[in-house]
mmCIF file of C-alpha atoms in Angstrom:
data_model
loop_
_atom_site.group_PDB
_atom_site.id
_atom_site.type_symbol
_atom_site.label_atom_id
_atom_site.label_comp_id
_atom_site.label_asym_id
_atom_site.label_seq_id
_atom_site.Cartn_x
_atom_site.Cartn_y
_atom_site.Cartn_z
ATOM 1 C CA UNK A 5 16.833 -20.324 -23.212
ATOM 2 C CA UNK A 6 17.333 -23.970 -22.536
ATOM 3 C CA UNK A 7 20.722 -22.590 -23.673
ATOM 4 C CA UNK A 8 21.011 -20.139 -21.366
ATOM 5 C CA UNK A 9 19.481 -21.944 -18.413
ATOM 6 C CA UNK A 10 22.077 -24.417 -18.790
ATOM 7 C CA UNK A 11 25.164 -21.767 -18.530
ATOM 8 C CA UNK A 12 23.076 -20.476 -15.202
ATOM 9 C CA UNK A 13 23.046 -23.469 -13.932
ATOM 10 C CA UNK A 14 26.590 -24.884 -14.618
ATOM 11 C CA UNK A 15 27.769 -21.305 -12.742
ATOM 12 C CA UNK A 16 26.313 -22.805 -9.682
ATOM 13 C CA UNK A 17 28.502 -24.221 -6.334
ATOM 14 C CA UNK A 18 29.929 -27.356 -6.402
ATOM 15 C CA UNK A 19 27.885 -28.373 -3.481
ATOM 16 C CA UNK A 20 24.859 -27.945 -5.770
ATOM 17 C CA UNK A 21 25.810 -30.780 -7.922
ATOM 18 C CA UNK A 22 27.683 -32.971 -5.204
ATOM 19 C CA UNK A 23 23.771 -33.194 -3.639
ATOM 20 C CA UNK A 24 22.731 -34.803 -5.957
ATOM 21 C CA UNK A 25 20.129 -32.818 -7.224
ATOM 22 C CA UNK A 26 19.155 -33.546 -11.298
ATOM 23 C CA UNK A 27 21.093 -30.190 -12.590
ATOM 24 C CA UNK A 28 18.584 -29.882 -15.777
ATOM 25 C CA UNK A 29 15.745 -31.297 -16.478
ATOM 26 C CA UNK A 30 13.139 -30.530 -18.765
ATOM 27 C CA UNK A 31 9.920 -32.152 -18.842
ATOM 28 C CA UNK A 32 6.312 -31.960 -21.207
ATOM 29 C CA UNK A 33 3.556 -30.864 -19.244
ATOM 30 C CA UNK A 34 -0.140 -32.232 -19.338
ATOM 31 C CA UNK A 35 -1.325 -29.470 -21.374
ATOM 32 C CA UNK A 36 1.840 -29.328 -23.722
ATOM 33 C CA UNK A 37 3.802 -27.055 -21.732
ATOM 34 C CA UNK A 38 7.507 -27.351 -20.224
ATOM 35 C CA UNK A 39 8.167 -28.112 -16.253
ATOM 36 C CA UNK A 40 11.954 -27.573 -15.294
ATOM 37 C CA UNK A 41 13.947 -29.865 -11.745
ATOM 38 C CA UNK A 42 13.767 -27.677 -8.826
ATOM 39 C CA UNK A 43 17.503 -26.752 -9.000
ATOM 40 C CA UNK A 44 16.343 -24.859 -12.244
ATOM 41 C CA UNK A 45 13.162 -23.637 -10.384
ATOM 42 C CA UNK A 46 15.378 -22.070 -6.983
ATOM 43 C CA UNK A 47 17.949 -20.638 -9.298
ATOM 44 C CA UNK A 48 15.449 -18.396 -11.504
ATOM 45 C CA UNK A 49 13.763 -17.561 -7.834
ATOM 46 C CA UNK A 50 17.346 -16.260 -6.899
ATOM 47 C CA UNK A 51 17.520 -14.813 -9.793
ATOM 48 C CA UNK A 52 14.107 -12.876 -9.682
ATOM 49 C CA UNK A 53 15.391 -11.775 -6.087
ATOM 50 C CA UNK A 54 18.153 -9.920 -7.870
ATOM 51 C CA UNK A 55 16.226 -8.212 -10.581
ATOM 52 C CA UNK A 56 13.813 -6.794 -7.938
ATOM 53 C CA UNK A 57 15.177 -3.311 -7.455
ATOM 54 C CA UNK A 58 15.905 -2.880 -11.405
ATOM 55 C CA UNK A 59 11.730 -4.047 -11.518
ATOM 56 C CA UNK A 60 10.635 -1.494 -8.582
ATOM 57 C CA UNK A 61 12.376 1.107 -10.441
ATOM 58 C CA UNK A 62 11.406 0.600 -13.962
ATOM 59 C CA UNK A 63 7.737 -0.859 -13.544
ATOM 60 C CA UNK A 64 6.398 0.279 -11.374
ATOM 61 C CA UNK A 65 5.334 4.421 -9.785
ATOM 62 C CA UNK A 66 8.635 4.709 -7.584
ATOM 63 C CA UNK A 67 9.918 6.546 -10.913
ATOM 64 C CA UNK A 68 7.382 9.047 -11.093
ATOM 65 C CA UNK A 69 7.193 9.426 -7.002
ATOM 66 C CA UNK A 70 10.564 9.831 -5.748
ATOM 67 C CA UNK A 71 11.587 12.925 -8.405
ATOM 68 C CA UNK A 72 8.464 14.884 -7.832
ATOM 69 C CA UNK A 73 9.161 14.622 -4.032
ATOM 70 C CA UNK A 74 12.949 15.293 -4.506
ATOM 71 C CA UNK A 75 11.707 18.337 -6.871
ATOM 72 C CA UNK A 76 9.773 19.251 -3.873
ATOM 73 C CA UNK A 77 12.697 19.212 -1.295
ATOM 74 C CA UNK A 78 14.442 21.640 -4.118
ATOM 75 C CA UNK A 79 11.829 23.913 -4.307
ATOM 76 C CA UNK A 80 11.744 24.586 -1.010
ATOM 77 C CA UNK A 81 14.827 25.015 0.136
ATOM 78 C CA UNK A 82 14.801 22.804 3.446
ATOM 79 C CA UNK A 83 18.285 21.191 2.175
ATOM 80 C CA UNK A 84 18.559 17.834 3.662
ATOM 81 C CA UNK A 85 15.188 17.927 5.060
ATOM 82 C CA UNK A 86 13.024 16.007 5.062
ATOM 83 C CA UNK A 87 15.817 13.529 4.869
ATOM 84 C CA UNK A 88 16.290 10.748 1.873
ATOM 85 C CA UNK A 89 15.772 7.779 4.353
ATOM 86 C CA UNK A 90 12.197 9.770 4.998
ATOM 87 C CA UNK A 91 11.602 10.159 1.262
ATOM 88 C CA UNK A 92 12.375 6.656 0.404
ATOM 89 C CA UNK A 93 9.917 5.008 2.699
ATOM 90 C CA UNK A 94 7.003 7.228 1.575
ATOM 91 C CA UNK A 95 7.622 6.756 -2.092
ATOM 92 C CA UNK A 96 7.946 3.326 -1.312
ATOM 93 C CA UNK A 97 5.089 2.851 0.293
ATOM 94 C CA UNK A 98 2.987 5.072 -1.389
ATOM 95 C CA UNK A 99 4.463 3.273 -4.855
ATOM 96 C CA UNK A 100 2.905 -0.249 -2.915
ATOM 97 C CA UNK A 101 -0.635 1.472 -2.332
ATOM 98 C CA UNK A 102 -0.913 3.091 -6.212
ATOM 99 C CA UNK A 103 0.830 -0.552 -7.661
ATOM 100 C CA UNK A 104 -2.028 -2.359 -5.322
ATOM 101 C CA UNK A 105 -4.276 -3.808 -7.593
ATOM 102 C CA UNK A 106 -1.522 -4.492 -10.383
ATOM 103 C CA UNK A 107 0.482 -6.698 -7.719
ATOM 104 C CA UNK A 108 -3.147 -7.971 -6.473
ATOM 105 C CA UNK A 109 -3.797 -8.929 -10.065
ATOM 106 C CA UNK A 110 -0.554 -10.757 -11.154
ATOM 107 C CA UNK A 111 -0.837 -13.035 -7.922
ATOM 108 C CA UNK A 112 -4.105 -14.061 -8.596
ATOM 109 C CA UNK A 113 -3.681 -14.952 -12.034
ATOM 110 C CA UNK A 114 0.272 -15.826 -12.598
ATOM 111 C CA UNK A 115 2.131 -16.359 -9.460
ATOM 112 C CA UNK A 116 -0.540 -18.412 -7.358
ATOM 113 C CA UNK A 117 -1.952 -20.900 -9.506
ATOM 114 C CA UNK A 118 2.051 -22.095 -10.659
ATOM 115 C CA UNK A 119 2.692 -22.585 -7.190
ATOM 116 C CA UNK A 120 -0.656 -24.732 -6.998
ATOM 117 C CA UNK A 121 0.887 -26.689 -10.453
ATOM 118 C CA UNK A 122 -2.336 -25.556 -12.225
ATOM 119 C CA UNK A 123 -0.017 -23.645 -14.822
ATOM 120 C CA UNK A 124 3.770 -23.916 -16.534
ATOM 121 C CA UNK A 125 6.106 -21.585 -16.024
ATOM 122 C CA UNK A 126 5.572 -19.572 -19.874
ATOM 123 C CA UNK A 127 2.101 -19.479 -18.150
ATOM 124 C CA UNK A 128 2.671 -17.914 -15.389
ATOM 125 C CA UNK A 129 5.375 -15.519 -16.538
ATOM 126 C CA UNK A 130 2.656 -14.446 -19.320
ATOM 127 C CA UNK A 131 -0.055 -14.226 -16.695
ATOM 128 C CA UNK A 132 2.346 -12.242 -14.206
ATOM 129 C CA UNK A 133 3.759 -9.741 -16.866
ATOM 130 C CA UNK A 134 0.213 -9.360 -18.199
ATOM 131 C CA UNK A 135 -1.123 -6.559 -15.217
ATOM 132 C CA UNK A 136 2.386 -4.870 -15.462
ATOM 133 C CA UNK A 137 2.306 -4.546 -19.004
ATOM 134 C CA UNK A 138 -1.409 -2.800 -18.896
ATOM 135 C CA UNK A 139 -0.335 -0.403 -16.310
ATOM 136 C CA UNK A 140 2.963 0.774 -17.913
ATOM 137 C CA UNK A 141 0.653 1.074 -21.583
ATOM 138 C CA UNK A 142 -1.764 3.220 -19.540
ATOM 139 C CA UNK A 143 1.245 5.771 -18.267
ATOM 140 C CA UNK A 144 3.557 5.622 -21.205
ATOM 141 C CA UNK A 145 3.176 8.475 -24.177
ATOM 142 C CA UNK A 146 2.336 7.264 -27.641
ATOM 143 C CA UNK A 147 5.569 9.453 -29.050
ATOM 144 C CA UNK A 148 7.853 7.855 -26.586
ATOM 145 C CA UNK A 149 6.517 4.254 -27.652
ATOM 146 C CA UNK A 150 6.719 5.100 -31.498
ATOM 147 C CA UNK A 151 10.775 6.325 -30.815
ATOM 148 C CA UNK A 152 11.850 2.709 -29.031
ATOM 149 C CA UNK A 153 9.579 1.152 -31.571
ATOM 150 C CA UNK A 154 11.822 3.161 -34.554
ATOM 151 C CA UNK A 155 14.682 2.379 -32.985
ATOM 152 C CA UNK A 156 14.337 -1.282 -32.265
ATOM 153 C CA UNK A 157 13.742 -1.441 -36.280
ATOM 154 C CA UNK A 158 10.201 -2.181 -35.928
ATOM 155 C CA UNK A 159 7.726 -1.401 -38.845
ATOM 156 C CA UNK A 160 5.247 -1.039 -36.258
ATOM 157 C CA UNK A 161 2.470 -3.196 -33.951
ATOM 158 C CA UNK A 162 -0.915 -4.978 -34.866
ATOM 159 C CA UNK A 163 -1.473 -4.457 -31.088
ATOM 160 C CA UNK A 164 -0.326 -3.720 -27.531
ATOM 161 C CA UNK A 165 0.062 -7.400 -27.171
ATOM 162 C CA UNK A 166 2.635 -7.444 -29.640
ATOM 163 C CA UNK A 167 4.607 -4.872 -28.048
ATOM 164 C CA UNK A 168 8.169 -6.300 -26.254
ATOM 165 C CA UNK A 169 8.390 -5.690 -22.954
ATOM 166 C CA UNK A 170 12.453 -4.522 -24.171
ATOM 167 C CA UNK A 171 9.983 -1.446 -25.797
ATOM 168 C CA UNK A 172 8.037 -1.242 -23.569
ATOM 169 C CA UNK A 173 9.989 -0.536 -20.323
ATOM 170 C CA UNK A 174 12.557 2.233 -21.888
ATOM 171 C CA UNK A 175 9.483 3.904 -22.609
ATOM 172 C CA UNK A 176 7.087 3.984 -19.958
ATOM 173 C CA UNK A 177 10.464 5.552 -18.379
ATOM 174 C CA UNK A 178 10.794 7.867 -20.142
ATOM 175 C CA UNK A 179 6.945 8.953 -20.080
ATOM 176 C CA UNK A 180 7.649 8.315 -16.304
ATOM 177 C CA UNK A 181 10.446 10.963 -16.158
ATOM 178 C CA UNK A 182 8.351 13.781 -18.509
ATOM 179 C CA UNK A 183 5.698 13.449 -16.291
ATOM 180 C CA UNK A 184 7.467 13.731 -13.354
ATOM 181 C CA UNK A 185 9.223 16.715 -14.383
ATOM 182 C CA UNK A 186 6.373 18.362 -15.623
ATOM 183 C CA UNK A 187 4.882 17.952 -11.637
ATOM 184 C CA UNK A 188 8.110 19.492 -10.549
ATOM 185 C CA UNK A 189 7.586 22.307 -12.772
ATOM 186 C CA UNK A 190 4.442 23.324 -11.364
ATOM 187 C CA UNK A 191 5.503 22.310 -7.492
ATOM 188 C CA UNK A 192 8.438 25.033 -8.142
ATOM 189 C CA UNK A 193 5.908 27.874 -9.417
ATOM 190 C CA UNK A 194 4.701 29.360 -5.820
ATOM 191 C CA UNK A 195 8.367 29.040 -4.084
ATOM 192 C CA UNK A 196 9.882 30.635 -7.085
ATOM 193 C CA UNK A 197 6.975 33.042 -6.742
ATOM 194 C CA UNK A 198 7.959 34.035 -2.886
ATOM 195 C CA UNK A 199 11.873 33.921 -3.513
ATOM 196 C CA UNK A 200 11.086 36.701 -6.320
ATOM 197 C CA UNK A 201 8.826 38.773 -3.810
ATOM 198 C CA UNK A 202 11.555 38.571 -1.143
ATOM 199 C CA UNK A 203 14.226 39.158 -3.129
ATOM 200 C CA UNK A 204 12.658 42.550 -4.894
ATOM 201 C CA UNK A 205 11.332 43.744 -0.881
ATOM 202 C CA UNK A 206 15.100 43.340 0.010
ATOM 203 C CA UNK A 207 16.496 44.692 -2.929
ATOM 204 C CA UNK A 208 14.431 48.248 -2.099
ATOM 205 C CA UNK A 209 15.550 47.746 1.220
ATOM 206 C CA UNK A 210 19.038 47.574 0.089
ATOM 207 C CA UNK A 211 20.101 44.574 2.336
ATOM 208 C CA UNK A 212 22.135 43.453 -0.305
ATOM 209 C CA UNK A 213 24.032 41.836 1.629
ATOM 210 C CA UNK A 214 21.644 39.309 3.593
ATOM 211 C CA UNK A 215 20.404 35.897 1.271
ATOM 212 C CA UNK A 216 16.984 35.764 0.112
ATOM 213 C CA UNK A 217 16.943 32.405 0.510
ATOM 214 C CA UNK A 218 16.752 32.679 4.841
ATOM 215 C CA UNK A 219 13.938 35.132 4.979
ATOM 216 C CA UNK A 220 11.869 33.530 2.450
ATOM 217 C CA UNK A 221 12.406 29.730 4.081
ATOM 218 C CA UNK A 222 10.183 30.386 6.904
ATOM 219 C CA UNK A 223 7.006 31.764 4.356
ATOM 220 C CA UNK A 224 7.115 29.389 2.147
ATOM 221 C CA UNK A 225 7.304 26.461 5.077
ATOM 222 C CA UNK A 226 4.420 28.349 6.320
ATOM 223 C CA UNK A 227 2.337 28.378 2.869
ATOM 224 C CA UNK A 228 3.251 24.934 2.727
ATOM 225 C CA UNK A 229 1.591 23.973 5.906
ATOM 226 C CA UNK A 230 -1.087 26.316 5.458
ATOM 227 C CA UNK A 231 -2.258 24.912 2.407
ATOM 228 C CA UNK A 232 -2.039 21.090 3.796
ATOM 229 C CA UNK A 233 1.061 20.797 0.844
ATOM 230 C CA UNK A 234 1.875 16.975 2.150
ATOM 231 C CA UNK A 235 -1.771 15.788 1.460
ATOM 232 C CA UNK A 236 -2.213 17.937 -1.798
ATOM 233 C CA UNK A 237 1.059 16.432 -3.059
ATOM 234 C CA UNK A 238 0.514 12.993 -2.181
ATOM 235 C CA UNK A 239 -2.525 12.666 -3.177
ATOM 236 C CA UNK A 240 -2.114 14.566 -6.485
ATOM 237 C CA UNK A 241 0.488 11.782 -6.949
ATOM 238 C CA UNK A 242 -1.539 9.150 -6.780
ATOM 239 C CA UNK A 243 -4.622 10.390 -8.732
ATOM 240 C CA UNK A 244 -2.106 11.163 -11.068
ATOM 241 C CA UNK A 245 -1.296 7.251 -12.177
ATOM 242 C CA UNK A 246 -4.045 5.555 -14.398
ATOM 243 C CA UNK A 247 -5.086 1.974 -13.491
#
């Protein structure tokens, strides 16, 4: 870990060294932990900012939500309506709603005590990542967890705390993809029935040159509006996460 941090610091721009800041210095804290100099802390903070998109996609509910919304738009056959920006915005704010308890626990247990100087960097990392681990364990499937544990050449873990994050994250993503595709399949069924009925009626009338999609689209939109589809879909997505 120290060698990696030293290598990253050496890659910093020259003005950092010219400013006279201590580049790399490790101090032993009162509790036996280690504290780093300000330059290293700034480097770690900037690195964390670059990893935020990856964290959003891999450790939160965003993956399931955006895939289900994409399936919904495809099932309705509305093309680019709603646009991608609207779906991404809806998925982002719904993710913030679902992850609010997890984010609050991470802030209160890890980040805030660290900013007050009450805990070390290692303790802050452990306490910050713990609520995310709990959230991912609540969603992950045992089969996916066993798969990646086997790929990591592990013979098993004594407890959840022993499962490394490098095994938990890909297992969580795989489980989210499976769940999202299952929900997408259920969304497709009512719209598929409408398409089949419209196609059968058009064939029986001999209107083979008329696209069934053009006729079925108003019926699908009407059905979706009558059953208050957005409320049902968003409510089902929010309730599908075990927190």
